[in-house]
Coordinates of C-alpha atoms and ligand atoms in Angstrom, one line a residue:
M1 CA -52.7 -30.5 -5.8
I2 CA -49.5 -32.1 -7.0
Q3 CA -51.4 -34.9 -8.6
I4 CA -53.6 -32.6 -10.8
H5 CA -50.5 -30.8 -11.9
S6 CA -48.8 -33.9 -12.9
S7 CA -51.8 -34.8 -14.9
V8 CA -52.0 -31.8 -16.6
C9 CA -48.2 -31.9 -17.7
R10 CA -49.3 -35.6 -19.1
F11 CA -52.1 -34.2 -21.1
V12 CA -50.0 -31.6 -22.6
L13 CA -47.3 -34.1 -23.3
S14 CA -49.7 -36.5 -24.8
V15 CA -50.9 -33.6 -27.0
I16 CA -47.5 -33.0 -28.2
Y17 CA -46.4 -36.5 -28.9
N18 CA -49.6 -37.8 -30.0
R19 CA -49.8 -40.8 -28.0
V20 CA -53.2 -42.2 -27.7
K21 CA -52.3 -44.5 -24.9
I22 CA -51.0 -41.6 -22.4
F23 CA -54.1 -39.6 -23.3
T24 CA -56.6 -42.0 -22.5
E25 CA -54.6 -42.8 -19.3
T26 CA -54.8 -39.1 -18.4
F27 CA -58.5 -39.2 -18.5
I28 CA -58.6 -42.4 -16.8
L29 CA -56.3 -41.3 -14.0
R30 CA -58.4 -38.3 -13.4
G31 CA -61.3 -40.7 -13.4
R32 CA -63.8 -38.2 -14.9
G33 CA -63.8 -38.4 -18.8
S34 CA -66.9 -36.8 -19.5
D35 CA -67.9 -35.1 -16.2
F36 CA -67.8 -31.5 -15.6
G37 CA -67.0 -31.7 -12.0
D38 CA -63.5 -29.9 -12.5
L39 CA -63.8 -26.6 -14.2
V40 CA -60.2 -25.9 -13.4
Q41 CA -59.0 -28.9 -15.4
I42 CA -61.0 -28.1 -18.3
K43 CA -60.0 -24.5 -18.3
K44 CA -56.2 -25.7 -18.3
Q45 CA -57.1 -28.1 -21.0
L46 CA -58.9 -25.5 -23.1
I47 CA -55.8 -22.8 -22.4
S48 CA -53.4 -25.7 -23.6
V49 CA -55.3 -26.4 -26.6
I50 CA -55.8 -22.8 -27.7
S51 CA -52.0 -22.4 -27.8
L52 CA -51.5 -25.5 -29.7
C53 CA -54.0 -24.2 -32.3
K54 CA -52.5 -20.7 -32.6
E55 CA -49.2 -22.3 -33.2
R56 CA -50.4 -24.0 -36.1
G57 CA -52.4 -21.1 -37.8
L58 CA -55.9 -23.0 -36.9
L59 CA -58.7 -20.5 -36.4
H60 CA -61.1 -22.7 -34.9
S61 CA -59.3 -22.2 -31.5
A62 CA -61.5 -19.3 -31.4
K63 CA -64.4 -21.2 -30.1
A64 CA -62.1 -22.8 -27.4
S65 CA -61.2 -19.0 -26.3
E66 CA -65.0 -18.3 -26.0
L67 CA -65.3 -21.1 -23.8
A68 CA -62.3 -20.4 -21.9
F69 CA -63.3 -17.0 -21.3
A70 CA -66.5 -18.2 -19.7
L71 CA -64.7 -20.0 -17.0
D72 CA -63.2 -18.2 -14.0
P73 CA -59.5 -17.1 -14.4
L74 CA -57.0 -19.3 -13.3
P75 CA -54.3 -18.0 -10.7
K76 CA -50.8 -17.7 -12.0
D77 CA -49.5 -20.9 -10.4
E78 CA -52.4 -22.9 -11.7
L79 CA -51.6 -22.0 -15.4
P80 CA -50.8 -25.0 -17.5
P81 CA -47.2 -25.0 -18.4
S82 CA -46.1 -24.4 -22.0
A83 CA -45.8 -27.2 -24.2
P84 CA -42.3 -29.0 -23.7
F85 CA -39.7 -28.4 -26.6
T86 CA -37.9 -31.3 -28.5
E87 CA -34.7 -31.5 -30.1
E88 CA -36.4 -31.4 -33.4
D89 CA -38.4 -28.3 -32.2
A90 CA -35.3 -26.6 -31.5
Q91 CA -33.7 -27.5 -35.1
D92 CA -36.7 -26.1 -36.9
L93 CA -37.3 -23.1 -34.6
D94 CA -35.8 -20.5 -37.0
A95 CA -37.5 -22.0 -40.2
L96 CA -40.7 -22.3 -38.5
T97 CA -40.9 -18.8 -36.9
L98 CA -39.9 -17.5 -40.4
A99 CA -42.6 -19.5 -42.0
K100 CA -45.2 -18.7 -39.7
S101 CA -44.8 -14.9 -40.4
Y102 CA -45.3 -15.5 -43.9
F103 CA -48.3 -17.8 -43.2
D104 CA -49.6 -15.2 -41.1
L105 CA -49.4 -13.0 -44.1
K106 CA -51.1 -15.5 -46.3
E107 CA -48.0 -16.0 -48.2
Y108 CA -48.7 -19.7 -48.0
D109 CA -46.4 -21.0 -50.7
R110 CA -43.4 -19.0 -49.5
A111 CA -44.2 -20.5 -46.0
A112 CA -44.1 -24.0 -47.5
Y113 CA -40.9 -23.3 -49.2
F114 CA -39.0 -22.5 -46.1
L115 CA -40.8 -25.4 -44.3
K116 CA -39.7 -28.1 -46.5
G117 CA -37.3 -30.6 -45.0
C118 CA -38.1 -29.8 -41.6
C119 CA -38.7 -32.7 -39.2
S120 CA -40.9 -31.8 -36.0
Q121 CA -44.4 -32.5 -36.3
K122 CA -45.4 -28.9 -35.6
A123 CA -43.4 -27.7 -38.7
Y124 CA -44.8 -30.8 -40.7
F125 CA -48.3 -29.6 -40.2
L126 CA -47.7 -26.1 -41.2
Y127 CA -45.9 -27.3 -44.1
M128 CA -48.8 -29.4 -45.5
Y129 CA -51.6 -26.8 -44.1
S130 CA -49.8 -24.0 -46.0
R131 CA -49.8 -26.1 -49.2
Y132 CA -53.5 -27.1 -48.5
L133 CA -54.3 -23.3 -48.0
S134 CA -52.3 -22.2 -51.0
G135 CA -54.4 -24.3 -53.0
E136 CA -57.5 -23.2 -51.6
K137 CA -56.5 -19.4 -52.2
K138 CA -55.7 -20.1 -55.5
K139 CA -59.2 -21.8 -56.2
D140 CA -61.0 -18.9 -54.6
D141 CA -59.1 -16.2 -56.6
E142 CA -59.9 -18.2 -59.9
T143 CA -63.4 -18.5 -59.1
V144 CA -63.7 -14.8 -58.3
D145 CA -62.0 -14.0 -61.5
S146 CA -63.9 -16.0 -63.8
L147 CA -67.5 -16.9 -62.8
G148 CA -70.6 -15.5 -61.4
P149 CA -71.6 -16.9 -58.0
L150 CA -74.0 -19.4 -59.8
E151 CA -71.2 -21.5 -61.3
K152 CA -69.3 -21.8 -58.2
G153 CA -68.0 -24.9 -56.8
Q154 CA -66.6 -26.4 -60.0
V155 CA -63.1 -25.3 -59.6
R156 CA -60.7 -27.5 -57.7
N157 CA -58.1 -27.2 -55.1
E158 CA -55.3 -28.4 -57.6
A159 CA -52.9 -29.3 -54.1
L160 CA -55.5 -31.9 -53.0
R161 CA -54.4 -35.0 -54.8
E162 CA -50.6 -34.6 -53.9
L163 CA -51.5 -33.9 -50.3
R164 CA -53.7 -36.8 -50.4
V165 CA -51.1 -39.4 -51.6
E166 CA -48.4 -37.9 -48.9
L167 CA -50.5 -37.9 -46.2
S168 CA -52.0 -41.4 -46.8
K169 CA -48.5 -42.8 -47.1
K170 CA -47.6 -41.3 -43.4
H171 CA -51.1 -42.4 -42.3
N172 CA -50.4 -46.0 -43.0
A173 CA -47.0 -45.7 -41.5
G174 CA -48.8 -44.4 -38.3
E175 CA -47.0 -41.1 -38.5
L176 CA -50.0 -38.6 -38.4
D177 CA -50.6 -36.6 -35.1
G178 CA -53.8 -35.3 -34.2
F179 CA -53.5 -32.1 -36.0
T180 CA -52.3 -33.8 -39.4
L181 CA -54.9 -36.4 -39.0
Y182 CA -57.5 -33.6 -39.1
L183 CA -56.0 -32.0 -42.1
Y184 CA -55.8 -35.5 -43.8
G185 CA -59.6 -35.6 -43.3
V186 CA -60.4 -32.2 -44.7
V187 CA -58.4 -33.1 -47.7
L188 CA -60.5 -36.3 -48.0
R189 CA -63.5 -34.5 -47.5
K190 CA -62.7 -31.9 -50.2
L191 CA -62.1 -34.6 -52.6
D192 CA -65.4 -36.1 -51.8
L193 CA -64.2 -39.3 -50.3
L194 CA -66.7 -38.8 -47.4
K195 CA -66.4 -42.6 -45.7
E196 CA -62.7 -42.1 -45.5
A197 CA -62.9 -38.7 -44.3
V198 CA -65.3 -39.7 -41.3
D199 CA -62.9 -42.6 -40.4
V200 CA -60.0 -40.2 -40.4
F201 CA -62.0 -37.5 -38.4
V202 CA -63.0 -40.0 -35.8
E203 CA -59.2 -41.3 -35.4
A204 CA -58.2 -37.4 -35.1
I205 CA -60.8 -37.0 -32.4
H206 CA -59.6 -39.8 -30.4
T207 CA -56.0 -38.8 -30.8
L208 CA -56.6 -35.2 -29.9
P209 CA -60.1 -34.8 -28.3
L210 CA -59.9 -31.1 -27.5
H211 CA -59.5 -30.2 -31.1
W212 CA -62.9 -28.6 -31.8
G213 CA -62.3 -28.2 -35.5
A214 CA -62.0 -32.1 -36.1
W215 CA -65.4 -32.4 -34.3
L216 CA -66.8 -29.9 -36.4
E217 CA -65.8 -31.3 -39.6
L218 CA -67.1 -34.6 -38.5
S219 CA -70.5 -33.0 -37.7
N220 CA -70.9 -31.8 -41.2
L221 CA -70.5 -35.3 -42.6
V222 CA -73.1 -36.8 -40.1
T223 CA -76.3 -37.2 -42.0
N224 CA -78.7 -38.8 -39.7
I225 CA -79.0 -40.2 -36.0
E226 CA -78.4 -43.7 -37.0
M227 CA -74.9 -42.6 -38.3
L228 CA -74.3 -40.7 -35.3
K229 CA -75.1 -43.6 -32.9
S230 CA -72.8 -45.9 -35.0
L231 CA -69.8 -43.5 -34.5
S232 CA -67.3 -44.5 -31.7
L233 CA -66.4 -41.3 -30.2
P234 CA -63.9 -40.6 -27.1
D235 CA -65.5 -40.2 -23.8
C236 CA -64.3 -36.6 -23.0
W237 CA -66.3 -33.6 -21.9
I238 CA -66.1 -31.7 -25.1
K239 CA -68.4 -34.7 -26.6
D240 CA -71.2 -33.0 -24.9
F241 CA -70.7 -29.9 -26.8
F242 CA -70.5 -31.8 -30.0
M243 CA -73.7 -34.0 -29.2
A244 CA -75.5 -30.6 -28.3
H245 CA -74.4 -29.0 -31.8
M246 CA -75.5 -32.4 -33.8
Y247 CA -78.8 -32.5 -32.0
T248 CA -79.5 -29.1 -33.2
E249 CA -78.3 -29.8 -36.6
L250 CA -80.4 -32.9 -36.6
Q251 CA -83.5 -30.9 -35.5
M252 CA -83.8 -32.9 -32.4
I253 CA -84.1 -29.7 -30.6
K254 CA -85.7 -30.8 -27.5
E255 CA -82.4 -33.1 -27.0
A256 CA -80.2 -30.2 -27.8
L257 CA -81.7 -27.7 -25.4
Q258 CA -81.4 -30.4 -22.9
K259 CA -77.9 -30.7 -23.4
Y260 CA -77.3 -27.2 -23.5
Q261 CA -79.1 -26.9 -20.1
N262 CA -76.6 -29.1 -18.6
L263 CA -73.7 -27.4 -19.9
I264 CA -75.1 -24.0 -18.5
E265 CA -75.7 -25.8 -15.0
A266 CA -72.0 -27.4 -15.4
G267 CA -70.7 -23.9 -15.1
F268 CA -70.9 -22.5 -18.7
S269 CA -73.5 -20.0 -18.0
K270 CA -71.2 -17.3 -19.2
S271 CA -70.4 -18.8 -22.4
T272 CA -71.5 -16.8 -25.6
Y273 CA -71.1 -19.8 -27.7
I274 CA -73.7 -21.6 -25.7
I275 CA -76.3 -18.7 -25.6
S276 CA -75.9 -18.4 -29.5
Q277 CA -76.4 -22.1 -30.1
I278 CA -79.3 -22.3 -27.9
A279 CA -80.7 -19.1 -29.7
V280 CA -80.1 -20.9 -33.2
A281 CA -81.9 -24.2 -31.6
Y282 CA -85.0 -21.9 -30.8
H283 CA -84.9 -20.4 -34.2
N284 CA -84.9 -24.1 -35.8
I285 CA -88.2 -25.1 -33.9
R286 CA -89.6 -21.4 -34.6
D287 CA -89.8 -20.5 -31.2
I288 CA -89.4 -16.9 -32.4
D289 CA -89.9 -15.0 -29.2
Q290 CA -87.4 -17.2 -27.0
A291 CA -84.9 -16.9 -29.8
L292 CA -85.3 -13.2 -30.2
T293 CA -84.7 -12.6 -26.3
L294 CA -81.5 -14.8 -26.2
F295 CA -80.1 -13.0 -29.4
N296 CA -81.0 -9.7 -27.5
E297 CA -78.9 -11.1 -24.8
L298 CA -76.2 -11.9 -27.0
R299 CA -75.7 -8.5 -28.4
D300 CA -75.8 -7.0 -24.8
Q301 CA -72.9 -9.5 -24.0
D302 CA -71.0 -9.2 -27.3
P303 CA -72.0 -6.2 -29.3
Y304 CA -69.4 -6.5 -31.9
R305 CA -70.0 -10.0 -32.6
I306 CA -71.2 -10.9 -36.3
D307 CA -71.3 -14.8 -36.0
N308 CA -75.1 -15.7 -36.1
M309 CA -76.4 -12.4 -36.7
D310 CA -77.7 -13.8 -40.0
T311 CA -79.8 -16.2 -38.0
F312 CA -81.0 -13.2 -36.0
S313 CA -82.0 -11.1 -39.0
N314 CA -84.0 -14.1 -40.2
L315 CA -86.2 -13.9 -37.0
L316 CA -86.4 -10.1 -37.2
Y317 CA -87.5 -10.9 -41.1
V318 CA -90.2 -13.4 -40.2
K319 CA -91.5 -11.0 -37.5
S320 CA -91.5 -7.9 -39.9
M321 CA -89.4 -5.8 -37.4
K322 CA -88.2 -3.3 -39.9
P323 CA -86.8 -0.9 -37.5
E324 CA -85.0 -3.4 -35.8
L325 CA -83.6 -5.1 -38.8
S326 CA -82.4 -1.7 -40.2
Y327 CA -80.5 -1.1 -37.1
L328 CA -79.1 -4.4 -36.9
A329 CA -77.8 -4.0 -40.7
H330 CA -76.4 -0.3 -40.2
N331 CA -74.4 -1.6 -37.1
L332 CA -72.9 -4.6 -38.9
V333 CA -72.2 -2.3 -41.9
E334 CA -70.2 -0.3 -39.4
I335 CA -68.4 -3.3 -37.8
D336 CA -67.4 -4.9 -41.0
K337 CA -69.5 -5.0 -44.1
Y338 CA -67.6 -7.4 -46.0
R339 CA -68.6 -10.6 -43.8
V340 CA -70.9 -13.3 -45.2
E341 CA -73.4 -12.4 -42.2
T342 CA -73.5 -8.9 -42.8
C343 CA -74.3 -9.1 -46.3
C344 CA -77.0 -11.7 -45.3
V345 CA -78.4 -9.1 -43.0
I346 CA -78.4 -6.6 -45.5
G347 CA -80.2 -9.0 -47.9
N348 CA -82.7 -9.7 -45.7
Y349 CA -83.2 -6.1 -45.0
Y350 CA -84.1 -5.2 -48.2
S351 CA -86.2 -8.4 -49.0
L352 CA -88.4 -7.1 -46.0
R353 CA -88.7 -3.9 -48.2
S354 CA -90.0 -5.8 -51.2
Q355 CA -86.6 -4.8 -53.0
H356 CA -85.7 -8.3 -54.0
E357 CA -83.5 -7.5 -56.7
K358 CA -81.1 -5.4 -54.1
A359 CA -81.5 -8.5 -51.9
A360 CA -80.5 -11.1 -54.3
L361 CA -77.3 -8.9 -55.2
Y362 CA -76.4 -8.8 -51.3
F363 CA -76.7 -12.9 -51.2
Q364 CA -74.6 -12.9 -54.4
R365 CA -72.0 -10.7 -52.5
A366 CA -72.0 -13.1 -49.3
L367 CA -71.6 -16.1 -51.8
K368 CA -68.7 -14.3 -53.5
L369 CA -67.1 -14.1 -49.9
N370 CA -68.0 -17.8 -49.1
P371 CA -69.2 -20.0 -51.7
R372 CA -70.2 -22.6 -49.1
C373 CA -72.5 -20.3 -47.1
L374 CA -75.5 -22.3 -47.0
G375 CA -77.8 -19.8 -45.9
A376 CA -77.1 -17.4 -48.6
W377 CA -78.0 -20.0 -51.3
T378 CA -81.4 -20.8 -49.6
L379 CA -82.2 -17.0 -49.3
M380 CA -81.1 -16.2 -52.7
G381 CA -83.4 -18.9 -53.9
H382 CA -86.2 -17.4 -52.1
E383 CA -85.4 -14.0 -53.7
Y384 CA -85.4 -15.6 -57.2
M385 CA -88.8 -16.9 -56.4
E386 CA -90.1 -13.7 -55.4
M387 CA -89.0 -12.4 -58.8
K388 CA -90.6 -15.5 -60.5
N389 CA -87.3 -16.7 -61.8
T390 CA -87.5 -20.2 -61.3
S391 CA -84.4 -21.5 -63.0
A392 CA -82.2 -19.3 -61.2
A393 CA -84.2 -20.4 -57.9
I394 CA -83.8 -24.2 -58.5
Q395 CA -80.0 -23.6 -59.2
A396 CA -79.6 -21.6 -55.9
Y397 CA -81.4 -24.2 -53.9
R398 CA -79.5 -27.1 -55.6
H399 CA -76.3 -25.4 -54.5
A400 CA -77.6 -25.3 -50.9
I401 CA -78.2 -28.8 -50.8
E402 CA -74.8 -29.6 -52.4
V403 CA -73.3 -27.6 -49.5
N404 CA -75.7 -29.4 -46.7
K405 CA -78.1 -32.1 -47.6
R406 CA -79.7 -31.5 -44.3
D407 CA -81.1 -28.1 -45.6
Y408 CA -84.8 -28.7 -45.2
R409 CA -85.6 -25.3 -46.3
A410 CA -83.7 -25.6 -49.7
W411 CA -85.5 -28.9 -50.3
Y412 CA -88.7 -27.1 -49.5
G413 CA -87.9 -24.2 -51.8
L414 CA -87.3 -26.6 -54.5
G415 CA -90.6 -28.2 -53.9
Q416 CA -92.2 -24.8 -54.0
T417 CA -90.5 -23.9 -57.4
Y418 CA -91.7 -27.2 -58.9
E419 CA -95.2 -26.5 -57.9
I420 CA -94.9 -23.4 -59.7
L421 CA -93.8 -24.9 -62.7
K422 CA -96.8 -27.5 -62.3
M423 CA -94.6 -30.5 -61.9
P424 CA -96.2 -32.5 -59.3
F425 CA -94.3 -35.4 -59.2
Y426 CA -91.0 -33.5 -58.7
C427 CA -92.8 -31.5 -56.3
L428 CA -93.8 -34.5 -54.2
Y429 CA -90.1 -35.8 -54.3
Y430 CA -88.6 -32.8 -52.9
Y431 CA -91.3 -31.8 -50.3
R432 CA -90.9 -35.6 -48.9
K433 CA -87.2 -35.0 -48.7
A434 CA -87.9 -32.0 -46.6
H435 CA -90.5 -33.8 -44.7
Q436 CA -87.9 -36.7 -43.8
L437 CA -85.6 -33.9 -42.4
R438 CA -88.4 -32.2 -40.4
P439 CA -90.9 -35.2 -39.6
N440 CA -92.7 -32.9 -37.0
D441 CA -92.9 -29.7 -39.1
S442 CA -96.7 -29.0 -40.1
R443 CA -95.8 -26.9 -43.2
M444 CA -93.9 -29.8 -44.7
L445 CA -96.8 -32.1 -44.2
V446 CA -99.3 -29.4 -45.6
A447 CA -97.3 -29.1 -48.7
L448 CA -97.1 -32.8 -48.9
G449 CA -100.8 -33.4 -48.6
E450 CA -101.2 -30.8 -51.5
S451 CA -98.8 -32.5 -53.6
Y452 CA -100.6 -35.8 -53.0
E453 CA -104.0 -34.1 -53.8
K454 CA -102.7 -32.8 -56.9
L455 CA -101.8 -36.4 -57.9
S456 CA -105.0 -37.6 -56.9
Q457 CA -103.6 -39.7 -54.1
Q458 CA -106.5 -38.7 -51.7
V459 CA -105.9 -41.2 -49.2
E460 CA -102.3 -40.1 -48.7
A461 CA -103.1 -36.6 -48.8
K462 CA -105.9 -37.0 -46.1
K463 CA -103.0 -38.8 -43.9
C464 CA -100.6 -35.8 -44.4
Y465 CA -103.4 -33.2 -43.5
W466 CA -104.4 -35.1 -40.3
R467 CA -100.7 -35.6 -39.3
A468 CA -100.1 -32.0 -39.9
Y469 CA -102.8 -31.3 -37.6
S470 CA -101.8 -33.5 -34.8
V471 CA -98.1 -32.0 -34.7
G472 CA -99.4 -28.7 -34.0
D473 CA -100.3 -26.7 -37.3
V474 CA -98.6 -23.7 -37.3
E475 CA -100.5 -22.2 -40.2
K476 CA -103.7 -23.6 -39.2
M477 CA -104.4 -24.7 -42.8
A478 CA -104.4 -28.6 -42.2
L479 CA -107.7 -29.0 -41.0
L480 CA -109.5 -26.7 -43.5
K481 CA -107.7 -28.6 -46.4
L482 CA -108.8 -31.9 -44.9
A483 CA -112.4 -30.8 -44.5
K484 CA -112.6 -29.7 -48.1
L485 CA -111.0 -32.9 -49.3
H486 CA -113.5 -35.0 -47.3
E487 CA -116.3 -32.4 -48.7
Q488 CA -115.2 -33.2 -52.3
L489 CA -115.1 -36.9 -51.8
N490 CA -118.8 -36.7 -50.4
E491 CA -117.7 -38.1 -46.8
S492 CA -120.2 -35.5 -45.2
D493 CA -119.5 -36.7 -41.5
D494 CA -115.8 -36.7 -41.7
A495 CA -116.1 -33.3 -43.3
A496 CA -118.3 -32.0 -40.6
Q497 CA -116.2 -32.9 -38.0
C498 CA -112.9 -31.5 -39.6
Y499 CA -114.9 -28.3 -40.0
M500 CA -115.9 -28.2 -36.4
L501 CA -112.2 -29.0 -35.2
Y502 CA -111.2 -26.1 -37.5
I503 CA -113.4 -23.7 -35.9
Q504 CA -112.3 -24.7 -32.5
D505 CA -108.4 -24.5 -33.4
I506 CA -108.8 -21.0 -35.1
F507 CA -110.7 -19.4 -32.1
S508 CA -108.5 -21.3 -29.5
C509 CA -105.3 -20.0 -31.0
G510 CA -106.3 -16.2 -29.9
E511 CA -105.0 -14.4 -32.8
Q512 CA -106.9 -13.1 -35.9
L513 CA -105.8 -15.1 -38.9
E514 CA -106.1 -13.4 -42.2
H515 CA -106.7 -16.3 -44.2
A516 CA -109.1 -17.8 -41.7
E517 CA -112.2 -19.4 -43.4
V518 CA -114.5 -19.6 -40.5
S519 CA -117.6 -18.8 -42.6
T520 CA -116.8 -21.7 -44.9
A521 CA -116.9 -24.1 -42.2
L522 CA -120.0 -22.6 -40.6
R523 CA -122.0 -22.5 -44.0
Y524 CA -121.1 -26.2 -44.6
L525 CA -121.9 -27.3 -41.0
G526 CA -125.4 -25.3 -41.2
Q527 CA -126.1 -27.3 -44.1
Y528 CA -124.8 -30.7 -43.0
Y529 CA -127.0 -30.1 -39.7
F530 CA -129.8 -29.3 -41.6
K531 CA -129.6 -32.4 -43.8
N532 CA -129.4 -34.4 -40.5
K533 CA -132.4 -32.8 -39.0
L534 CA -130.6 -31.2 -36.4
Y535 CA -132.2 -28.0 -36.4
D536 CA -130.8 -26.5 -33.1
E537 CA -127.4 -26.8 -34.2
A538 CA -128.3 -25.8 -37.9
S539 CA -129.9 -22.6 -36.7
L540 CA -126.9 -22.0 -34.4
C541 CA -124.3 -22.1 -37.1
A542 CA -126.9 -20.1 -39.4
Q543 CA -126.7 -17.3 -36.9
R544 CA -123.0 -17.3 -36.7
C545 CA -122.9 -17.2 -40.5
C546 CA -124.5 -14.0 -40.2
D547 CA -121.4 -12.4 -38.4
Y548 CA -119.6 -12.7 -41.7
N549 CA -120.4 -10.6 -45.0
D550 CA -119.6 -13.5 -47.2
A551 CA -122.1 -16.0 -45.7
R552 CA -124.7 -13.8 -44.2
E553 CA -127.3 -14.1 -47.0
E554 CA -126.9 -18.0 -47.0
G555 CA -127.3 -17.8 -43.1
K556 CA -130.5 -15.8 -43.2
A557 CA -131.8 -18.2 -46.0
L558 CA -130.9 -21.3 -43.8
L559 CA -132.6 -19.6 -40.8
R560 CA -135.8 -19.1 -42.9
Q561 CA -135.8 -22.8 -44.1
I562 CA -135.3 -23.9 -40.6
S563 CA -138.5 -22.3 -39.2
Q564 CA -140.4 -23.5 -42.2
V565 CA -139.5 -26.9 -41.4
R566 CA -140.0 -26.4 -37.9
D567 CA -143.4 -25.2 -38.5
Q568 CA -144.5 -28.3 -40.2
I569 CA -143.0 -30.7 -37.6
E570 CA -141.2 -30.9 -34.4
T571 CA -138.5 -33.4 -34.6
P572 CA -136.6 -34.6 -31.6
S573 CA -132.7 -33.9 -31.8
A574 CA -131.1 -37.3 -33.0
D575 CA -127.7 -38.6 -31.8
L576 CA -125.3 -36.6 -34.0
F577 CA -122.3 -38.5 -33.2
A578 CA -123.2 -42.0 -34.2
P579 CA -119.9 -43.8 -34.8
L580 CA -118.5 -42.8 -38.0
S581 CA -117.7 -45.3 -40.7
N582 CA -115.2 -45.5 -43.4
N583 CA -112.5 -43.2 -42.7
N584 CA -109.0 -43.4 -41.7
T585 CA -108.6 -40.0 -39.9
P586 CA -109.1 -40.5 -36.0
V587 CA -112.2 -38.5 -35.0
R588 CA -112.4 -36.3 -31.9
R589 CA -115.8 -35.7 -30.1
V590 CA -116.9 -32.2 -30.3
S591 CA -120.2 -31.0 -29.4
P592 CA -121.3 -28.2 -31.8
L593 CA -123.0 -26.6 -28.8
N594 CA -119.2 -25.3 -28.2
L595 CA -119.8 -23.1 -30.8
I596 CA -121.9 -20.6 -28.5
S597 CA -118.7 -19.8 -26.9
F598 CA -116.8 -18.6 -29.8
T599 CA -116.8 -14.9 -30.7
P600 CA -115.5 -13.9 -34.0
Ligands
NAG725 C1 -82.8 -15.3 -63.8 O1 -81.7 -15.1 -62.7 C2 -80.6 -15.1 -63.8 C3 -79.4 -14.9 -62.8 O2 -79.4 -13.9 -62.1 C4 -80.6 -14.2 -64.8 O3 -79.2 -14.4 -65.6 C5 -81.5 -14.5 -65.8 O4 -81.5 -13.6 -66.7 C6 -83.1 -14.4 -65.1 N1 -83.8 -14.7 -65.8 C7 -85.1 -14.0 -65.8 C8 -86.2 -14.7 -66.8 O5 -85.4 -13.2 -65.3
NAG726 C1 -91.7 -35.9 -33.7 O1 -92.5 -36.3 -32.9 C2 -92.7 -37.6 -32.3 C3 -93.8 -37.8 -31.4 O2 -94.5 -36.7 -30.9 C4 -91.2 -37.9 -31.6 O3 -91.2 -39.3 -31.0 C5 -90.2 -37.9 -32.3 O4 -89.0 -37.8 -31.9 C6 -90.2 -36.4 -33.0 N1 -89.3 -36.2 -34.1 C7 -88.3 -35.5 -34.3 C8 -87.4 -35.3 -35.3 O5 -88.3 -34.3 -33.3
NAG727 C1 -120.6 -36.4 -54.7 O1 -122.0 -36.5 -54.8 C2 -122.4 -35.6 -55.9 C3 -123.8 -35.5 -55.9 O2 -124.5 -36.7 -55.4 C4 -121.7 -36.4 -57.2 O3 -122.3 -35.5 -58.4 C5 -120.4 -36.5 -57.3 O4 -120.1 -37.4 -58.3 C6 -120.1 -37.3 -55.8 N1 -118.5 -37.4 -55.7 C7 -117.8 -38.2 -55.6 C8 -116.4 -38.1 -55.5 O5 -118.2 -39.6 -55.1

């Protein structure tokens, strides 16, 4: 017991004094840097870091509070001691108390004024942070005053340059603690000095691993898995949360779900944060039913939650669940109508009712509230697409990509707009980007295939369609397109194979698809077998054709032809599946007699 207690004291001390050495030592002492064996320790660390963040006006501590809340309460004598107080802290106490009140009232210049000349680390952070936020606030006010949402992002925070100069001096002198390092990173990122920002965030994380805000900032700068692997990160339990978050962001959903599962088993099963993250992960792999279940559970546990509800509404939208979406929208309006998420939900609500102008208006409102809201830019792009306003759509998608280069929906949206504008080279470029971000998403592959086809690159197009089928074609379009392409190129054996697979695929998915073209496939197959003198198969297809209005006449005609030929000669059935030559699509063997079991 005593030992644990002293290690907590050391942990708190190290946080205060920013001594990297003591900090790592603390973890080594306990011998379990990234292990969840001791939830009591974790809870203590969380409680300590929450209070440190609060003193500094850092709002990211909310996430830590959510996690702490998910763990069992500590008995009174297990609570971590409050941070030790230095001589400098005592000196700055009055100024700091005064300034923090102004800070909380969003009077940042006033706060900074009274903190100038303070010498404690805490006061220095609040001093710099106030100046930063003052610049941000002025920038936002400026933007709201002068411009519509489409021109956002061009006004700068004027304080950034000065802050960078001062922080960089202190950084070189090794005088920054975990929190000021974090602020330095934010300043660098805002100045688009991304490489430097990454290095500083990594340093901040090493100095103060429990500050989730720094991890989160870093996550926004990691563009791919190679970069993630190349980062040297401290071996702390919070890294598992970061990796899970990163995997979700990088669309490595299987890995993400595994990580979250581990976290749940490690004792965070009550965490609303984790439930919401898993729901988002399922949303990303389009496992819509799972995601909906989790979001409903989240609403049960945390009914006044607004975070992530925009994602929830995307799901309701995709499922066309009008009453549920309407209920959610009304509910959120009651809780807080001026939240970005609320505006997005209302936008989705109007979009589902085909009131696209109103929908765009609400996405615009979301962007007024937060110009860096990625989802709103993309959704607004979609609304402009619905209104056939391609130039506005392109602008909206471009803004989305500015905010986050990993947003495949925005890249895909750009591809679609250029498709409408009949500019296939651009279109190909954007679909390729989307495909790189979602290599296993059939929708990107089909779009890519169509672009190649328009550019007469049939070989590439065939590869894309086949791959779309192989990764699990959600829209069941790829095989049909591949078959038609083979048909155009007079590759009749391949075309027949694809049509056959297509029919199988359509019937095996169980639901009625509106766009299904089974009759097209049957018609082709009937003729194909007939030409190859396989009259049994041809006759089967012809009979099936008669089930479809648009193929009935052709089916009957083929049946007549077959009986005529049969009357003349009796031909033994040849081997239909002699090896096929000249194709780059792997071929599966399917017996046409399987068709018997299909009932439309
Ligand atoms: C497209 O949308 C923008 C922004 O709302 C608007 O200014 C412009 O007039 C629209 N263009 C057309 C052709 O509707
Ligand atoms: C895509 O699928 C392949 C094989 O099925 C797998 O190896 C790869 O990791 C997947 N990529 C992503 C980003 O999910
Ligand atoms: C396919 O065959 C038809 C008829 O024999 C011919 O007119 C057409 O040019 C051929 N198309 C290709 C791409 O070879």
